[in-house]
Amino acid sequence: MKNRFLVTGGAGYVGSHMVLALLDAGHEVTVFDSLRTGHRAAVPDGARFIEGDLADLPLLDKVLADGPWDCVFHFAALSLVGESMQKPMMYMSANGGLGFGLIDACVRHGVKKFVFSSTAALFGSAGDKLIDEDTPVHPGSAYGESKRVVELALYWADRIHGLRSACLRYFNAAGCDPQGRAGEDHRPETHLMPLVIDAALGRRDALTLFGEDYPTPDGSCVRDYIHVTDLAQAHLAVLPLLDEKSVTFNVGTGKGNSNLEVIQAVERVSGKPVPWKAGPRRAGDPPMLVASPARIMKETGWKPRFTDLNETVRTALEWRVAHPHGYAD
């Protein structure tokens, strides 16, 4: 069945992979993106594109009035943890405030389903335990808090207005479309995997790892690297549940890899050494964040396909080799 979907932030990293998944499934897709951090070239052929900011409420009303929309997927957000600790009000306004405006507009225009790109930054350190949906929420950064307030707004939008929502708290998005149709291109780039790859390719100076004295096996931070294509499929998998209820899921592989293990994987896959040096800890970074995806797997049947770190690295490396200047190519 062909549905109509609106994707905010669909010109960004995860959003563009979501658009590909929707198009591959035969749906009609409209991307709404300000291009503040996204790229016009990331929007695939077949998707309608509207350049606009969520702060432009008249334009947002016009877009939503052109319904009906079977679901709104909300990816548009600022996402730099370090920056959020320097400019917390900017993050609360851009992610929280504009998220409230989008939710309110969806309610006014009769949208019934809403899928929200949330984050594992809601959680503090859980030690060496997997983080499930019952783990207490304790954001360690303004970025995490700005996502949390949107989750709370969605709770009330469901309770009062019947807007069913899925909040997907995913961990470290990584990799690129296996067919090479979309990739990762942040300006500036802050994600570990592409930074390690660029260091291996000689496109940047020695990589700095933030902290080598964490209480982890090798002293570096441990994260759950979930392939971006698997993430997109998880967003599709939750849609049938929204016919009956709102849901919240943690989305990951259930397996953690340290910063040093990512470096070693890039060296294995690329066949090149990675120059790096140790730096101080970064504010807001827990030592370990690894998801328990048991609940979403049980309730939807979804499961990650890319569970081998080497394969995730391979897709990221192939895209960066083919696009040395990102989407500017």
Short mmCIF file of C-alpha atoms in Angstrom, two decimals:
data_model
loop_
_atom_site.label_atom_id
_atom_site.label_comp_id
_atom_site.label_asym_id
_atom_site.label_seq_id
_atom_site.Cartn_x
_atom_site.Cartn_y
_atom_site.Cartn_z
CA MET A 1 0.00 0.00 0.00
CA LYS A 2 1.38 3.37 -1.03
CA ASN A 3 1.39 5.99 1.75
CA ARG A 4 2.32 9.68 1.94
CA PHE A 5 5.03 10.60 4.41
CA LEU A 6 6.61 13.89 5.48
CA VAL A 7 10.23 13.72 6.65
CA THR A 8 11.68 16.72 8.48
CA GLY A 9 15.47 16.79 8.30
CA GLY A 10 15.34 14.43 5.34
CA ALA A 11 18.44 16.04 3.80
CA GLY A 12 20.54 15.02 6.80
CA TYR A 13 22.46 11.87 7.55
CA VAL A 14 19.86 9.59 9.15
CA GLY A 15 16.95 11.38 7.51
CA SER A 16 18.24 10.81 3.98
CA HIS A 17 18.60 7.09 4.66
CA MET A 18 15.03 7.09 5.98
CA VAL A 19 13.86 8.68 2.74
CA LEU A 20 15.62 5.93 0.76
CA ALA A 21 13.92 3.24 2.85
CA LEU A 22 10.50 4.81 2.28
CA LEU A 23 11.05 5.18 -1.46
CA ASP A 24 12.37 1.61 -1.69
CA ALA A 25 9.13 0.47 -0.03
CA GLY A 26 7.10 2.27 -2.72
CA HIS A 27 5.84 5.23 -0.71
CA GLU A 28 5.42 8.91 -1.60
CA VAL A 29 7.87 11.09 0.32
CA THR A 30 8.18 14.84 0.92
CA VAL A 31 11.33 16.18 2.56
CA PHE A 32 11.16 19.39 4.61
CA ASP A 33 14.63 20.68 5.46
CA SER A 34 16.26 24.06 6.07
CA LEU A 35 19.64 22.80 4.76
CA ARG A 36 21.24 24.32 7.86
CA THR A 37 23.15 21.08 8.35
CA GLY A 38 21.68 18.94 5.56
CA HIS A 39 22.51 18.78 1.87
CA ARG A 40 20.21 19.20 -1.10
CA ALA A 41 22.19 16.51 -2.93
CA ALA A 42 21.36 14.04 -0.14
CA VAL A 43 17.68 14.08 -1.09
CA PRO A 44 17.25 11.16 -3.50
CA ASP A 45 15.45 11.31 -6.81
CA GLY A 46 11.81 10.46 -6.36
CA ALA A 47 11.31 12.54 -3.22
CA ARG A 48 9.68 15.96 -3.28
CA PHE A 49 11.82 18.62 -1.59
CA ILE A 50 10.68 21.73 0.28
CA GLU A 51 13.35 24.03 1.68
CA GLY A 52 12.04 25.53 4.87
CA ASP A 53 12.65 26.06 8.57
CA LEU A 54 10.42 24.68 11.31
CA ALA A 55 10.39 28.20 12.74
CA ASP A 56 8.43 29.31 9.65
CA LEU A 57 5.00 28.36 10.97
CA PRO A 58 3.02 29.71 7.97
CA LEU A 59 5.09 27.53 5.61
CA LEU A 60 4.79 24.55 7.96
CA ASP A 61 1.01 25.01 8.07
CA LYS A 62 0.91 25.18 4.28
CA VAL A 63 2.88 21.94 3.96
CA LEU A 64 0.81 20.05 6.52
CA ALA A 65 -2.43 21.35 5.01
CA ASP A 66 -1.46 19.56 1.80
CA GLY A 67 -2.49 16.26 3.39
CA PRO A 68 -3.50 13.78 4.35
CA TRP A 69 -0.17 12.57 5.74
CA ASP A 70 0.04 8.98 6.92
CA CYS A 71 2.92 9.83 9.24
CA VAL A 72 5.43 12.58 10.00
CA PHE A 73 9.01 11.45 10.62
CA HIS A 74 10.89 14.08 12.62
CA PHE A 75 14.68 14.10 12.23
CA ALA A 76 15.40 17.85 12.06
CA ALA A 77 17.61 18.80 15.02
CA LEU A 78 20.93 20.13 16.21
CA SER A 79 22.97 17.17 17.43
CA LEU A 80 26.41 18.15 18.76
CA VAL A 81 26.77 17.14 22.41
CA GLY A 82 29.80 19.35 23.01
CA GLU A 83 28.18 22.38 21.41
CA SER A 84 25.03 21.85 23.47
CA MET A 85 27.10 22.15 26.65
CA GLN A 86 28.34 25.54 25.45
CA LYS A 87 25.03 26.80 24.05
CA PRO A 88 22.28 25.01 25.99
CA MET A 89 19.52 27.51 25.29
CA MET A 90 20.14 27.31 21.55
CA TYR A 91 19.58 23.54 21.74
CA MET A 92 16.51 23.79 23.95
CA SER A 93 15.02 26.31 21.53
CA ALA A 94 15.98 24.60 18.25
CA ASN A 95 15.20 21.03 19.29
CA GLY A 96 12.65 21.49 22.02
CA GLY A 97 10.80 24.65 21.02
CA LEU A 98 10.63 23.91 17.30
CA GLY A 99 9.67 20.33 18.09
CA PHE A 100 6.72 21.63 20.12
CA GLY A 101 5.66 23.78 17.18
CA LEU A 102 5.78 20.84 14.78
CA ILE A 103 3.76 18.63 17.12
CA ASP A 104 1.15 21.33 17.59
CA ALA A 105 0.90 21.86 13.83
CA CYS A 106 0.47 18.11 13.29
CA VAL A 107 -2.39 18.05 15.78
CA ARG A 108 -4.08 21.01 14.11
CA HIS A 109 -3.85 19.40 10.67
CA GLY A 110 -5.12 15.99 11.71
CA VAL A 111 -1.89 13.99 11.51
CA LYS A 112 -2.44 10.70 13.34
CA LYS A 113 1.08 9.22 13.50
CA PHE A 114 4.45 10.74 14.42
CA VAL A 115 7.86 9.02 14.58
CA PHE A 116 10.52 10.90 16.52
CA SER A 117 14.28 10.58 16.16
CA SER A 118 15.31 10.56 19.82
CA THR A 119 18.65 9.64 21.34
CA ALA A 120 20.58 7.49 23.79
CA ALA A 121 21.94 10.77 25.18
CA LEU A 122 18.87 10.65 27.43
CA PHE A 123 20.71 8.14 29.58
CA GLY A 124 23.59 8.54 31.96
CA SER A 125 26.09 5.81 32.54
CA ALA A 126 24.62 2.38 33.27
CA GLY A 127 28.00 0.84 33.99
CA ASP A 128 28.49 -2.34 32.01
CA LYS A 129 24.75 -3.08 31.78
CA LEU A 130 22.72 -2.94 28.58
CA ILE A 131 20.34 0.02 28.52
CA ASP A 132 16.70 -0.95 28.12
CA GLU A 133 13.54 1.15 28.09
CA ASP A 134 13.20 0.88 31.89
CA THR A 135 16.62 2.42 32.54
CA PRO A 136 16.14 5.76 34.35
CA VAL A 137 16.38 8.78 32.09
CA HIS A 138 19.14 11.14 33.18
CA PRO A 139 20.44 13.32 30.34
CA GLY A 140 24.07 14.30 30.74
CA SER A 141 23.91 17.09 28.18
CA ALA A 142 21.63 19.86 27.01
CA TYR A 143 21.30 17.97 23.73
CA GLY A 144 19.87 14.95 25.54
CA GLU A 145 17.54 17.18 27.55
CA SER A 146 16.31 18.91 24.40
CA LYS A 147 15.23 15.52 23.03
CA ARG A 148 13.65 14.49 26.31
CA VAL A 149 11.28 17.46 26.38
CA VAL A 150 10.01 16.55 22.91
CA GLU A 151 9.26 13.03 24.14
CA LEU A 152 7.26 14.55 27.00
CA ALA A 153 5.35 16.78 24.56
CA LEU A 154 4.47 13.73 22.47
CA TYR A 155 3.14 11.96 25.55
CA TRP A 156 0.70 14.81 26.17
CA ALA A 157 -0.18 15.10 22.47
CA ASP A 158 -1.25 11.45 22.57
CA ARG A 159 -3.07 11.68 25.89
CA ILE A 160 -5.02 14.81 24.99
CA HIS A 161 -5.23 14.80 21.19
CA GLY A 162 -4.71 11.17 20.19
CA LEU A 163 -1.51 11.76 18.20
CA ARG A 164 0.16 8.34 18.30
CA SER A 165 3.94 8.47 18.36
CA ALA A 166 7.04 6.32 18.37
CA CYS A 167 10.11 7.66 20.15
CA LEU A 168 13.18 5.80 18.91
CA ARG A 169 16.14 6.27 21.21
CA TYR A 170 18.99 5.14 19.06
CA PHE A 171 22.58 4.93 19.89
CA ASN A 172 25.52 5.73 17.56
CA ALA A 173 24.38 5.86 13.95
CA ALA A 174 27.18 4.68 11.67
CA GLY A 175 27.89 3.45 8.16
CA CYS A 176 26.37 4.45 4.85
CA ASP A 177 23.84 3.09 2.36
CA PRO A 178 25.30 -0.23 1.11
CA GLN A 179 24.41 0.78 -2.46
CA GLY A 180 26.35 4.04 -2.12
CA ARG A 181 23.30 6.24 -2.64
CA ALA A 182 23.70 8.25 0.58
CA GLY A 183 26.43 8.87 3.11
CA GLU A 184 27.65 10.88 6.07
CA ASP A 185 28.71 14.49 5.51
CA HIS A 186 28.62 16.76 8.57
CA ARG A 187 30.15 20.24 8.56
CA PRO A 188 32.08 20.06 10.85
CA GLU A 189 32.36 16.31 11.13
CA THR A 190 32.22 15.15 14.76
CA HIS A 191 31.26 11.46 14.48
CA LEU A 192 34.07 9.09 15.32
CA MET A 193 33.92 6.65 12.41
CA PRO A 194 34.23 9.16 9.54
CA LEU A 195 36.94 11.03 11.47
CA VAL A 196 38.94 7.82 11.89
CA ILE A 197 38.46 7.01 8.20
CA ASP A 198 39.65 10.47 7.15
CA ALA A 199 42.71 10.10 9.36
CA ALA A 200 43.50 6.76 7.71
CA LEU A 201 43.09 8.32 4.25
CA GLY A 202 45.41 11.20 5.14
CA ARG A 203 42.67 13.79 4.81
CA ARG A 204 43.12 15.16 8.32
CA ASP A 205 45.75 15.42 11.02
CA ALA A 206 46.08 12.86 13.78
CA LEU A 207 42.75 12.01 15.39
CA THR A 208 42.16 13.07 19.00
CA LEU A 209 40.37 10.57 21.23
CA PHE A 210 38.51 12.29 24.04
CA GLY A 211 39.54 10.41 27.17
CA GLU A 212 41.63 7.30 27.77
CA ASP A 213 40.93 6.83 31.47
CA TYR A 214 37.29 5.72 31.43
CA PRO A 215 36.30 2.62 33.47
CA THR A 216 36.14 0.47 30.33
CA PRO A 217 38.33 -2.47 29.21
CA ASP A 218 40.74 -0.29 27.19
CA GLY A 219 40.07 3.11 28.80
CA SER A 220 38.21 4.60 25.84
CA CYS A 221 34.46 5.20 25.55
CA VAL A 222 32.27 2.28 24.49
CA ARG A 223 29.31 2.83 22.19
CA ASP A 224 26.72 0.76 20.32
CA TYR A 225 27.26 1.41 16.60
CA ILE A 226 23.96 0.83 14.81
CA HIS A 227 24.09 0.91 11.01
CA VAL A 228 22.07 3.79 9.60
CA THR A 229 20.24 1.46 7.18
CA ASP A 230 19.13 -0.69 10.12
CA LEU A 231 17.93 2.46 11.86
CA ALA A 232 15.78 3.40 8.89
CA GLN A 233 14.22 -0.07 8.86
CA ALA A 234 13.43 0.24 12.57
CA HIS A 235 11.45 3.42 11.84
CA LEU A 236 9.42 1.52 9.26
CA ALA A 237 8.92 -1.45 11.58
CA VAL A 238 7.18 0.59 14.29
CA LEU A 239 4.49 2.04 12.02
CA PRO A 240 1.96 -0.80 12.40
CA LEU A 241 2.10 -0.48 16.19
CA LEU A 242 0.87 3.12 15.97
CA ASP A 243 -2.54 1.86 14.86
CA GLU A 244 -3.08 0.85 18.50
CA LYS A 245 -0.70 2.74 20.80
CA SER A 246 2.28 5.01 21.22
CA VAL A 247 5.64 3.33 21.84
CA THR A 248 9.18 4.06 22.98
CA PHE A 249 12.07 1.84 21.97
CA ASN A 250 15.84 1.72 22.35
CA VAL A 251 17.41 0.86 18.99
CA GLY A 252 20.88 -0.64 18.78
CA THR A 253 22.78 -3.85 18.18
CA GLY A 254 23.16 -4.85 21.82
CA LYS A 255 26.93 -4.92 21.36
CA GLY A 256 29.43 -2.24 22.32
CA ASN A 257 32.67 -1.26 20.65
CA SER A 258 35.27 1.07 22.12
CA ASN A 259 36.85 4.03 20.36
CA LEU A 260 40.06 2.06 20.04
CA GLU A 261 38.21 -0.89 18.53
CA VAL A 262 36.75 1.44 15.89
CA ILE A 263 40.28 2.59 15.04
CA GLN A 264 41.43 -1.01 14.76
CA ALA A 265 38.47 -1.90 12.52
CA VAL A 266 39.23 0.99 10.17
CA GLU A 267 42.85 -0.12 9.99
CA ARG A 268 41.78 -3.69 9.15
CA VAL A 269 39.27 -2.69 6.48
CA SER A 270 41.31 0.09 4.87
CA GLY A 271 44.71 -1.56 5.22
CA LYS A 272 46.09 1.79 6.41
CA PRO A 273 47.37 2.97 9.81
CA VAL A 274 45.34 5.54 11.73
CA PRO A 275 47.36 8.33 13.40
CA TRP A 276 45.81 9.34 16.73
CA LYS A 277 46.54 10.93 20.08
CA ALA A 278 44.79 11.06 23.43
CA GLY A 279 42.97 14.16 24.63
CA PRO A 280 40.92 15.18 27.68
CA ARG A 281 37.43 13.86 28.34
CA ARG A 282 34.55 15.65 26.61
CA ALA A 283 31.83 17.10 28.83
CA GLY A 284 28.60 15.09 28.77
CA ASP A 285 30.10 11.80 27.54
CA PRO A 286 29.22 8.69 29.61
CA PRO A 287 31.83 5.90 29.63
CA MET A 288 29.51 3.29 28.09
CA LEU A 289 26.22 3.39 26.19
CA VAL A 290 25.01 0.08 24.78
CA ALA A 291 21.37 -0.65 23.95
CA SER A 292 19.20 -3.60 24.70
CA PRO A 293 17.08 -3.86 21.53
CA ALA A 294 15.08 -6.79 22.93
CA ARG A 295 11.77 -4.93 23.18
CA ILE A 296 11.65 -3.54 19.64
CA MET A 297 12.75 -6.93 18.29
CA LYS A 298 10.00 -8.70 20.20
CA GLU A 299 7.19 -6.25 19.36
CA THR A 300 8.02 -5.58 15.70
CA GLY A 301 10.18 -8.44 14.44
CA TRP A 302 12.90 -5.96 13.47
CA LYS A 303 16.51 -6.94 14.00
CA PRO A 304 19.79 -5.36 12.88
CA ARG A 305 21.42 -6.84 9.79
CA PHE A 306 24.79 -5.12 10.21
CA THR A 307 26.13 -6.61 13.44
CA ASP A 308 29.78 -6.88 12.32
CA LEU A 309 31.68 -3.64 12.96
CA ASN A 310 33.95 -4.38 9.99
CA GLU A 311 30.98 -4.36 7.60
CA THR A 312 29.65 -1.09 9.00
CA VAL A 313 33.10 0.44 8.59
CA ARG A 314 33.31 -0.93 5.04
CA THR A 315 30.13 0.88 3.92
CA ALA A 316 31.35 4.13 5.49
CA LEU A 317 34.81 3.79 3.95
CA GLU A 318 33.48 3.07 0.46
CA TRP A 319 31.29 6.19 0.51
CA ARG A 320 34.06 8.47 1.76
CA VAL A 321 36.51 7.13 -0.83
CA ALA A 322 33.95 7.75 -3.56
CA HIS A 323 33.03 11.20 -2.17
CA PRO A 324 36.23 12.84 -0.90
CA HIS A 325 34.41 16.18 -0.57
CA GLY A 326 31.12 14.71 0.64
CA TYR A 327 28.03 15.90 -1.17
CA ALA A 328 30.03 18.73 -2.72
CA ASP A 329 31.22 16.09 -5.22
#
